[in-house]
Coordinates of C-alpha atoms in Angstrom, one line a residue:
Chain A
X1 CA 2.4 6.4 13.9
X2 CA -0.9 8.0 14.7
X3 CA 0.3 11.4 13.5
X4 CA 1.4 9.9 10.2
X5 CA -1.9 8.2 9.8
X6 CA -3.9 11.3 10.5
X7 CA -1.7 13.2 8.1
X8 CA -2.4 10.7 5.4
X9 CA -6.2 10.9 6.1
X10 CA -6.0 14.6 5.9
X11 CA -4.1 14.5 2.6
X12 CA -6.7 12.3 1.0
X13 CA -9.5 14.4 2.4
X14 CA -8.1 17.4 0.7
X15 CA -7.7 15.4 -2.5
X16 CA -11.3 14.3 -2.2
X17 CA -12.4 17.9 -1.7
X18 CA -11.5 18.4 -5.3
X19 CA -14.8 16.7 -6.0
X20 CA -17.3 18.3 -3.5
X21 CA -20.5 17.2 -5.3
X22 CA -19.5 13.6 -5.2
X23 CA -18.6 13.9 -1.5
X24 CA -22.0 15.3 -0.5
X25 CA -23.9 12.8 -2.6
X26 CA -22.0 9.9 -1.1
X27 CA -22.7 11.0 2.5
X28 CA -26.4 11.2 1.7
X29 CA -26.4 7.9 -0.2
X30 CA -24.6 6.2 2.7
X31 CA -27.2 7.4 5.1
X32 CA -30.0 6.3 3.0
X33 CA -28.7 2.8 2.1
X34 CA -27.8 2.2 5.8
X35 CA -31.4 3.3 6.6
X36 CA -32.7 0.6 4.3
X37 CA -31.1 -2.1 6.6
X38 CA -33.1 -0.7 9.5
X39 CA -36.2 -0.5 7.4
X40 CA -35.9 -4.2 6.7
X41 CA -35.8 -5.0 10.4
X42 CA -38.8 -2.7 11.1
X43 CA -40.8 -4.4 8.3
X44 CA -40.0 -7.8 9.7
X45 CA -41.3 -6.7 13.1
X46 CA -44.4 -5.2 11.6
X47 CA -45.5 -8.8 11.1
X48 CA -44.1 -10.5 14.2
X49 CA -43.2 -9.5 17.8
X50 CA -40.1 -11.6 18.1
X51 CA -37.4 -12.8 15.7
X52 CA -35.8 -16.1 16.9
X53 CA -36.8 -15.1 20.4
X54 CA -35.5 -11.5 20.3
X55 CA -37.6 -8.4 20.4
X56 CA -37.4 -5.5 18.0
X57 CA -35.2 -3.4 20.3
X58 CA -32.9 -6.3 21.0
X59 CA -32.4 -6.9 17.3
X60 CA -31.8 -3.2 16.8
X61 CA -29.3 -3.3 19.6
X62 CA -27.4 -6.2 18.0
X63 CA -27.6 -4.6 14.6
X64 CA -26.4 -1.2 15.9
X65 CA -23.4 -2.7 17.7
X66 CA -22.2 -4.7 14.7
X67 CA -22.9 -1.8 12.3
X68 CA -21.0 0.7 14.4
X69 CA -17.9 -1.5 14.6
X70 CA -18.2 -2.3 10.9
X71 CA -18.8 1.1 9.5
X72 CA -15.9 2.6 11.5
X73 CA -13.6 -0.1 10.1
X74 CA -15.1 0.3 6.7
X75 CA -14.1 4.0 6.8
X76 CA -10.7 3.7 8.4
X77 CA -9.4 0.2 7.3
X78 CA -11.7 -0.8 4.5
X79 CA -9.6 1.1 1.9
X80 CA -7.2 -1.8 2.1
X81 CA -9.5 -3.8 -0.2
X82 CA -8.1 -1.6 -3.0
X83 CA -4.8 -3.5 -2.6
X84 CA -6.0 -5.9 -5.4
X85 CA -6.1 -3.0 -7.8
X86 CA -2.7 -1.8 -6.7
X87 CA -1.3 -5.3 -7.1
X88 CA -2.7 -5.8 -10.5
X89 CA -1.6 -2.3 -11.7
X90 CA 1.8 -2.6 -10.0
X91 CA 1.1 0.7 -8.3
X92 CA 1.8 -1.0 -4.9
X93 CA 5.4 -0.3 -5.8
X94 CA 5.0 3.3 -5.0
X95 CA 3.7 2.5 -1.5
X96 CA 6.6 0.2 -0.8
X97 CA 9.3 2.8 -1.4
X98 CA 8.0 5.0 1.4
X99 CA 9.4 4.9 5.0
X100 CA 6.0 4.1 6.4
X101 CA 4.4 0.7 6.6
X102 CA 2.3 -0.4 3.6
X103 CA -0.6 -1.3 5.8
X104 CA -0.9 2.2 7.2
X105 CA -0.6 3.8 3.7
X106 CA -3.2 1.4 2.2
X107 CA -5.8 1.8 5.0
X108 CA -5.5 5.5 4.4
X109 CA -5.5 5.2 0.7
X110 CA -8.0 7.5 -0.9
X111 CA -9.7 7.8 2.5
X112 CA -13.0 9.5 2.1
X113 CA -15.0 10.9 4.9
X114 CA -18.2 10.3 2.8
X115 CA -18.8 7.1 4.8
X116 CA -19.5 9.2 7.9
X117 CA -23.2 9.1 7.2
X118 CA -23.3 5.4 7.9
X119 CA -21.3 5.7 11.1
X120 CA -23.8 8.3 12.4
X121 CA -26.7 6.1 11.4
X122 CA -25.3 3.0 13.2
X123 CA -24.5 5.1 16.3
X124 CA -28.1 6.5 16.3
X125 CA -29.6 3.0 16.1
X126 CA -27.4 1.7 18.9
X127 CA -28.2 4.7 21.0
X128 CA -31.9 4.3 20.5
X129 CA -31.8 0.6 21.3
X130 CA -29.9 1.2 24.5
X131 CA -32.3 3.9 25.6
X132 CA -35.4 1.8 24.8
X133 CA -34.2 -1.5 26.3
X134 CA -34.1 -0.8 30.1
X135 CA -30.7 -2.4 30.2
X136 CA -29.1 -3.5 33.5
X137 CA -26.6 -0.7 33.8
X138 CA -24.1 -2.8 35.8
X139 CA -23.6 -4.7 32.5
X140 CA -23.3 -1.6 30.3
X141 CA -19.5 -1.5 30.6
X142 CA -19.5 -4.4 28.1
X143 CA -21.0 -2.1 25.3
X144 CA -17.8 -0.1 24.6
X145 CA -15.7 -3.3 25.0
X146 CA -18.0 -5.0 22.5
X147 CA -17.8 -2.2 19.9
X148 CA -14.0 -2.0 20.2
X149 CA -13.7 -5.8 20.0
X150 CA -15.8 -5.7 16.9
X151 CA -13.6 -3.1 15.3
X152 CA -10.5 -5.2 15.9
X153 CA -12.2 -8.3 14.5
X154 CA -13.4 -6.5 11.4
X155 CA -10.1 -4.8 10.9
X156 CA -8.3 -8.2 11.2
X157 CA -10.8 -9.7 8.7
X158 CA -10.1 -6.9 6.2
X159 CA -6.4 -7.3 6.6
X160 CA -6.7 -11.1 6.1
X161 CA -8.8 -10.4 3.0
X162 CA -6.1 -8.0 1.8
X163 CA -3.4 -10.5 2.4
X164 CA -5.3 -13.0 0.4
X165 CA -5.1 -10.6 -2.6
X166 CA -1.4 -11.2 -2.9
X167 CA -2.1 -14.8 -3.8
X168 CA -5.5 -14.5 -5.5
X169 CA -5.1 -11.3 -7.4
X170 CA -8.1 -12.0 -9.6
X171 CA -10.6 -12.5 -6.8
X172 CA -11.3 -9.2 -5.0
X173 CA -15.0 -10.4 -4.8
X174 CA -14.0 -13.3 -2.7
X175 CA -12.4 -10.9 -0.2
X176 CA -15.5 -8.8 -0.3
X177 CA -17.7 -11.8 0.6
X178 CA -15.4 -12.1 3.6
X179 CA -15.8 -8.6 4.8
X180 CA -19.2 -7.3 3.7
X181 CA -20.6 -10.8 4.0
X182 CA -19.5 -11.2 7.6
X183 CA -21.1 -7.8 8.4
X184 CA -24.4 -8.9 6.9
X185 CA -24.3 -12.1 8.9
X186 CA -23.6 -10.3 12.2
X187 CA -26.5 -7.9 11.8
X188 CA -29.1 -10.4 13.1
X189 CA -29.3 -12.6 16.2
X190 CA -27.2 -15.6 15.4
X191 CA -30.1 -17.8 16.6
X192 CA -31.8 -17.3 13.2
X193 CA -29.0 -19.3 11.6
X194 CA -28.3 -23.1 11.6
X195 CA -26.3 -24.5 14.5
X196 CA -23.3 -25.5 12.3
X197 CA -22.9 -22.1 10.8
X198 CA -23.0 -20.6 14.3
X199 CA -20.3 -23.0 15.4
X200 CA -18.2 -21.9 12.5
X201 CA -18.5 -18.2 13.3
X202 CA -17.8 -18.9 16.9
X203 CA -14.8 -21.2 16.8
X204 CA -13.3 -20.6 13.3
X205 CA -14.0 -17.0 12.3
X206 CA -14.8 -15.4 15.7
X207 CA -17.7 -13.3 14.4
X208 CA -19.9 -14.3 17.2
X209 CA -17.7 -12.1 19.4
X210 CA -18.5 -9.0 17.4
X211 CA -21.9 -8.5 19.0
X212 CA -23.6 -11.9 19.7
X213 CA -21.7 -13.2 22.7
X214 CA -21.1 -9.9 24.5
X215 CA -24.5 -8.7 23.4
X216 CA -26.2 -11.7 25.2
X217 CA -24.4 -10.6 28.3
X218 CA -25.5 -7.0 28.0
X219 CA -29.1 -8.1 27.3
X220 CA -28.9 -10.6 30.2
X221 CA -29.9 -13.5 28.0
X222 CA -28.8 -17.1 27.8
X223 CA -27.4 -18.4 24.6
X224 CA -30.1 -20.3 22.7
X225 CA -27.3 -22.6 21.5
X226 CA -26.3 -23.3 25.1
X227 CA -22.7 -22.0 25.2
X228 CA -21.4 -21.5 28.7
X229 CA -21.5 -18.1 30.4
X230 CA -17.7 -17.5 30.3
X231 CA -17.9 -17.4 26.5
X232 CA -19.5 -13.9 26.8
X233 CA -16.1 -12.5 27.9
X234 CA -13.8 -14.2 25.4
X235 CA -14.2 -11.5 22.7
X236 CA -11.1 -9.4 23.4
X237 CA -8.9 -12.6 23.4
X238 CA -10.5 -13.9 20.2
X239 CA -10.0 -10.5 18.6
X240 CA -6.3 -10.4 19.6
X241 CA -5.6 -13.9 18.2
X242 CA -7.3 -13.0 14.9
X243 CA -5.4 -9.7 14.7
X244 CA -2.1 -11.5 15.3
X245 CA -2.9 -14.0 12.5
X246 CA -3.9 -11.2 10.2
X247 CA -0.6 -9.4 10.9
X248 CA 1.4 -12.5 10.0
X249 CA -0.7 -13.1 6.9
X250 CA -0.2 -9.6 5.8
X251 CA 3.6 -9.8 6.2
X252 CA 3.7 -13.0 4.2
X253 CA 1.5 -11.4 1.6
X254 CA 3.9 -8.5 1.1
X255 CA 6.9 -10.9 0.8
X256 CA 5.0 -12.6 -2.0
X257 CA 4.3 -9.5 -3.9
X258 CA 5.5 -9.9 -7.5
X259 CA 5.1 -6.4 -8.8
X260 CA 4.5 -6.1 -12.6
X261 CA 6.8 -5.8 -15.7
X262 CA 8.9 -2.7 -16.2
Chain B
X1 CA 26.9 1.1 -1.1
X2 CA 25.1 -1.5 -3.2
X3 CA 26.1 -5.1 -3.0
X4 CA 24.5 -8.1 -4.8
X5 CA 25.9 -11.5 -4.1
X6 CA 24.7 -14.3 -6.4
X7 CA 21.2 -12.9 -6.4
X8 CA 18.3 -14.7 -8.2
X9 CA 14.7 -14.0 -8.5
X10 CA 12.3 -16.3 -10.3
X11 CA 8.6 -16.1 -10.9
X12 CA 6.1 -19.0 -11.3
X13 CA 4.1 -18.3 -14.4
X14 CA 1.3 -20.9 -14.9
X15 CA 3.3 -24.1 -14.4
X16 CA 6.7 -23.0 -15.6
X17 CA 9.3 -21.0 -13.7
X18 CA 10.8 -17.8 -15.2
X19 CA 14.2 -16.7 -14.0
X20 CA 14.0 -13.0 -14.2
X21 CA 17.4 -12.6 -12.6
X22 CA 20.0 -15.3 -11.9
X23 CA 23.3 -15.5 -10.2
X24 CA 23.7 -11.7 -10.3
X25 CA 26.7 -10.2 -8.4
X26 CA 28.0 -6.7 -8.5
X27 CA 29.1 -3.9 -6.2
X28 CA 28.5 -0.2 -6.6
X29 CA 30.7 2.0 -4.3
X30 CA 29.6 5.3 -2.8
X31 CA 29.6 8.2 -5.2
X32 CA 29.6 6.1 -8.4
X33 CA 27.3 6.9 -11.3
X34 CA 26.4 3.6 -12.9
X35 CA 24.3 2.9 -16.0
X36 CA 22.3 -0.3 -16.0
X37 CA 21.5 -1.4 -19.5
X38 CA 19.6 -4.4 -20.9
X39 CA 17.0 -5.2 -23.5
X40 CA 13.3 -5.3 -22.5
X41 CA 12.6 -8.2 -20.1
X42 CA 16.3 -8.6 -19.2
X43 CA 15.7 -8.2 -15.5
X44 CA 16.6 -4.5 -15.0
X45 CA 13.4 -3.6 -13.2
X46 CA 13.4 -6.8 -11.2
X47 CA 16.9 -5.8 -10.0
X48 CA 15.8 -2.3 -9.1
X49 CA 12.8 -3.6 -7.2
X50 CA 15.0 -5.9 -5.2
X51 CA 17.3 -3.0 -4.3
X52 CA 14.3 -1.1 -2.9
X53 CA 12.9 -4.0 -1.1
X54 CA 9.7 -4.2 -3.2
X55 CA 10.6 -7.7 -4.3
X56 CA 12.2 -10.4 -2.1
X57 CA 15.0 -12.2 -3.9
X58 CA 14.5 -16.0 -4.2
X59 CA 18.2 -16.6 -3.7
X60 CA 21.4 -14.7 -2.9
X61 CA 22.1 -11.7 -0.8
X62 CA 21.3 -8.0 -1.4
X63 CA 22.7 -5.1 0.7
X64 CA 22.0 -1.5 0.1
X65 CA 23.5 1.1 2.5
X66 CA 24.4 -1.9 4.7
X67 CA 20.7 -3.1 5.0
X68 CA 18.8 -6.1 3.6
X69 CA 16.2 -4.3 1.6
X70 CA 13.3 -6.8 1.8
X71 CA 13.7 -7.1 5.6
X72 CA 14.4 -3.5 6.4
X73 CA 12.4 -1.9 3.7
X74 CA 11.0 1.1 5.6
X75 CA 14.3 1.9 7.3
X76 CA 16.1 1.7 4.0
X77 CA 13.4 4.0 2.4
X78 CA 14.8 7.0 4.4
X79 CA 18.2 6.4 2.9
X80 CA 17.4 5.8 -0.8
X81 CA 15.5 7.8 -3.4
X82 CA 13.6 6.0 -6.1
X83 CA 12.2 7.3 -9.4
X84 CA 10.1 5.2 -11.7
X85 CA 9.9 6.8 -15.1
X86 CA 6.7 5.0 -16.0
X87 CA 4.9 5.7 -12.8
X88 CA 4.7 8.7 -10.6
X89 CA 5.1 8.3 -6.9
X90 CA 3.3 11.6 -6.3
X91 CA -0.3 12.0 -5.2
X92 CA -2.4 12.4 -8.3
X93 CA -5.0 14.9 -7.1
X94 CA -2.7 17.0 -4.9
X95 CA -0.7 20.1 -6.0
X96 CA 3.0 19.3 -6.2
X97 CA 3.8 21.5 -3.2
X98 CA 1.4 19.4 -1.0
X99 CA 2.9 16.2 -2.1
X100 CA 6.3 17.6 -1.0
X101 CA 4.9 18.6 2.3
X102 CA 3.5 15.1 2.8
X103 CA 6.9 13.6 1.9
X104 CA 8.5 16.0 4.4
X105 CA 6.4 14.4 7.1
X106 CA 6.7 10.8 6.0
X107 CA 10.5 11.1 5.9
X108 CA 10.7 13.3 9.0
X109 CA 12.7 16.1 7.4
X110 CA 12.9 19.1 9.7
X111 CA 11.3 22.3 8.5
X112 CA 14.4 24.3 7.9
X113 CA 16.3 21.6 6.0
X114 CA 13.2 21.0 4.0
X115 CA 12.9 24.7 3.0
X116 CA 16.5 24.9 1.9
X117 CA 16.4 21.7 -0.1
X118 CA 13.0 22.6 -1.7
X119 CA 14.3 26.0 -2.7
X120 CA 17.4 24.4 -4.2
X121 CA 15.4 21.8 -6.0
X122 CA 12.8 24.3 -7.2
X123 CA 15.6 26.4 -8.7
X124 CA 17.7 23.6 -10.3
X125 CA 14.7 21.7 -11.6
X126 CA 12.7 24.9 -12.5
X127 CA 9.6 23.8 -10.6
X128 CA 8.5 27.3 -9.7
X129 CA 5.9 27.6 -12.4
X130 CA 3.8 24.6 -11.4
X131 CA 4.2 24.0 -7.7
X132 CA 0.6 24.7 -7.1
X133 CA -0.7 22.6 -10.0
X134 CA -2.3 19.2 -9.2
X135 CA 0.0 16.4 -10.4
X136 CA -2.6 15.0 -12.8
X137 CA -2.4 18.3 -14.8
X138 CA 1.3 18.3 -15.2
X139 CA 3.1 17.5 -18.5
X140 CA 5.3 14.4 -18.5
X141 CA 8.4 16.6 -18.4
X142 CA 7.1 18.6 -15.4
X143 CA 5.9 15.5 -13.6
X144 CA 9.3 13.8 -14.0
X145 CA 11.0 16.9 -12.5
X146 CA 8.5 16.8 -9.7
X147 CA 9.2 13.1 -9.1
X148 CA 13.0 13.7 -9.1
X149 CA 12.6 16.5 -6.5
X150 CA 10.3 14.2 -4.4
X151 CA 13.0 11.5 -4.5
X152 CA 15.7 13.8 -3.3
X153 CA 13.9 15.9 -0.6
X154 CA 15.2 13.6 2.1
X155 CA 18.8 13.8 0.8
X156 CA 19.2 10.1 0.1
X157 CA 22.6 8.5 -0.1
X158 CA 21.6 6.4 -3.1
X159 CA 19.4 7.4 -6.0
X160 CA 17.8 4.6 -8.1
X161 CA 16.3 5.7 -11.4
X162 CA 14.2 3.4 -13.6
X163 CA 14.0 5.0 -17.0
X164 CA 13.8 8.6 -15.9
X165 CA 14.0 10.1 -19.4
X166 CA 11.4 7.8 -21.0
X167 CA 9.1 9.8 -23.3
X168 CA 10.8 13.2 -22.7
X169 CA 11.8 15.7 -25.4
X170 CA 15.4 16.6 -26.0
X171 CA 15.3 19.8 -23.9
X172 CA 13.7 18.1 -20.9
X173 CA 16.2 15.2 -21.2
X174 CA 19.1 17.6 -21.3
X175 CA 17.8 19.4 -18.2
X176 CA 17.4 16.2 -16.2
X177 CA 20.8 14.9 -17.3
X178 CA 22.5 18.1 -16.1
X179 CA 20.6 17.9 -12.9
X180 CA 21.6 14.3 -12.2
X181 CA 25.2 15.1 -12.9
X182 CA 25.1 17.9 -10.4
X183 CA 23.5 15.8 -7.7
X184 CA 26.2 13.1 -8.2
X185 CA 29.1 15.6 -8.3
X186 CA 28.0 18.0 -5.6
X187 CA 26.3 15.8 -3.1
X188 CA 28.2 12.7 -3.8
X189 CA 24.9 10.8 -4.2
X190 CA 25.4 7.3 -5.6
X191 CA 23.3 6.9 -8.7
X192 CA 22.1 3.7 -10.5
X193 CA 20.3 4.5 -13.7
X194 CA 18.4 2.2 -16.0
X195 CA 17.6 3.5 -19.4
X196 CA 17.1 2.6 -23.1
X197 CA 18.5 6.0 -24.0
X198 CA 22.1 5.5 -24.8
X199 CA 22.6 9.3 -24.8
X200 CA 21.9 9.2 -21.0
X201 CA 24.6 6.6 -20.6
X202 CA 27.2 8.4 -22.8
X203 CA 26.8 11.7 -21.1
X204 CA 26.3 10.5 -17.5
X205 CA 27.8 7.2 -16.6
X206 CA 31.4 6.4 -16.0
X207 CA 30.6 2.8 -15.6
X208 CA 28.1 0.6 -17.5
X209 CA 26.6 -2.7 -16.6
X210 CA 24.7 -4.7 -19.1
X211 CA 22.2 -7.4 -18.0
X212 CA 20.8 -9.9 -20.5
X213 CA 18.5 -12.9 -19.7
X214 CA 18.9 -12.1 -16.1
X215 CA 22.6 -12.4 -16.0
X216 CA 25.3 -9.8 -16.0
X217 CA 26.7 -9.7 -19.5
X218 CA 29.1 -6.7 -19.2
X219 CA 30.5 -4.5 -16.4
X220 CA 33.1 -1.8 -17.2
X221 CA 33.7 1.7 -18.5
X222 CA 32.2 3.1 -21.7
X223 CA 35.6 2.7 -23.3
X224 CA 35.7 -1.0 -22.3
X225 CA 32.2 -1.3 -23.8
X226 CA 33.3 0.2 -27.1
X227 CA 36.3 -2.1 -27.2
X228 CA 34.1 -5.1 -27.2
X229 CA 33.3 -4.4 -30.8
X230 CA 36.4 -3.0 -32.5
X231 CA 35.5 -1.2 -35.7
X232 CA 32.1 0.0 -34.4
X233 CA 32.0 3.7 -33.9
X234 CA 28.6 4.3 -32.4
X235 CA 27.5 3.1 -28.9
X236 CA 24.2 2.1 -30.5
X237 CA 25.8 -0.5 -32.7
X238 CA 28.0 -1.8 -29.9
X239 CA 25.0 -2.3 -27.6
X240 CA 22.9 -3.8 -30.4
X241 CA 25.6 -6.4 -30.9
X242 CA 25.7 -7.1 -27.2
X243 CA 21.9 -7.5 -27.0
X244 CA 21.8 -9.8 -30.0
X245 CA 24.7 -11.8 -28.7
X246 CA 27.1 -11.1 -31.6
X247 CA 29.7 -9.5 -29.5
X248 CA 32.7 -11.5 -28.1
X249 CA 32.8 -10.6 -24.5
X250 CA 36.0 -10.9 -22.6
X251 CA 35.4 -12.9 -19.4
X252 CA 31.7 -13.4 -19.9
X253 CA 30.2 -16.9 -19.4

């Protein structure tokens, strides 16, 4: 499984190497655009000392954690959003005649390491925040758990969005709202949002478990919305449930594939 | 090797339902070379896609190499080879040889077997001149030969070809026909071929099936096919009569 996936990634990397200028430019561009996100946070804190009760370093911590999960998924799973193009063009056929799962082939589809710049940027921000925050190190074990949980949640969301494409072939933007939109949302402390929205991203789409709930534990903070302490530890379970749902939806989606004429 | 039992596939288009294939039953035994004919939109490609597991039938039962294609798609993939004439299955930006290497890994063909098979295919399909060329730079004839080689590297029991000679010049066509004949005769590979080129059918297929409006309209040898229109001497005329519904078919609904 892993060998096949790595092999596919390597194949696409070699294909992308046919266009070296584009590769370098995209790495730089990724680094710069991701840097803009941080610039926005810094600008906000140039005018205030706290944002919805959180300090600059705490916000950077939450941002870094969500971004690291997201950018890794964007690189290794996000290619699946091209499924709508493959469905429309009928080129999905060629994936389905191979002895390897379509999900694996699609997540590796036209893999391009040019998103690496953004992963590095997110890791740097998270590293800086952790160093600057004087964290309680007995709680630091939650940081890797949180990042991995986040990756599973974002991957599942991407897969769900991909599965939706089999039904709504004409709306890849809707799926993007789902993936990139949720990332935007999770970049800030959820306490800046309305209570109902936060309920939605806790109990319906479990985005709150990407960085918010486990992040509160690492930071040693109470939830401004007053959720009980045990919620901080539900991330992995929520991620697992969502991943299961996504897998089922993906299977159903493939069975509904209609291909194109001829 | 291939069994269809009252298979149907319909598509919802806007509010109406289109039956691309209905009540289709046929059997293809191991080692046969069967031509699958039909006018545009008759349901040929839909049938082919159900055989590979790309499309799930809405009714009936499909068995290829003993497996249900839509449920066991990836397992079946190791045992069949598929070629779409209108669409390459190779990796666009990769040299042909790299595509073959990747296929070797995906299908888990061991190195020694792969070498022998690739050498064989390189020789019979004359690939030597462009193995290092990226697929996007190949001519249609070269690409089709590359696609054929790719579909056969894992020594499939069944080869399914959807219009493999479309757009090719007479020389390329002749080369591909000779190659297909060899694969069928020497390796005993079962071949199902759809085409609009009746020359393919005349030269290659012992058996012909004609599908029209999603139903099987004829199944028999070329001689049987010619006999449906006594007095007609060319296969073209016979098939035209079939497609336009002027032929009197024995035993057809």
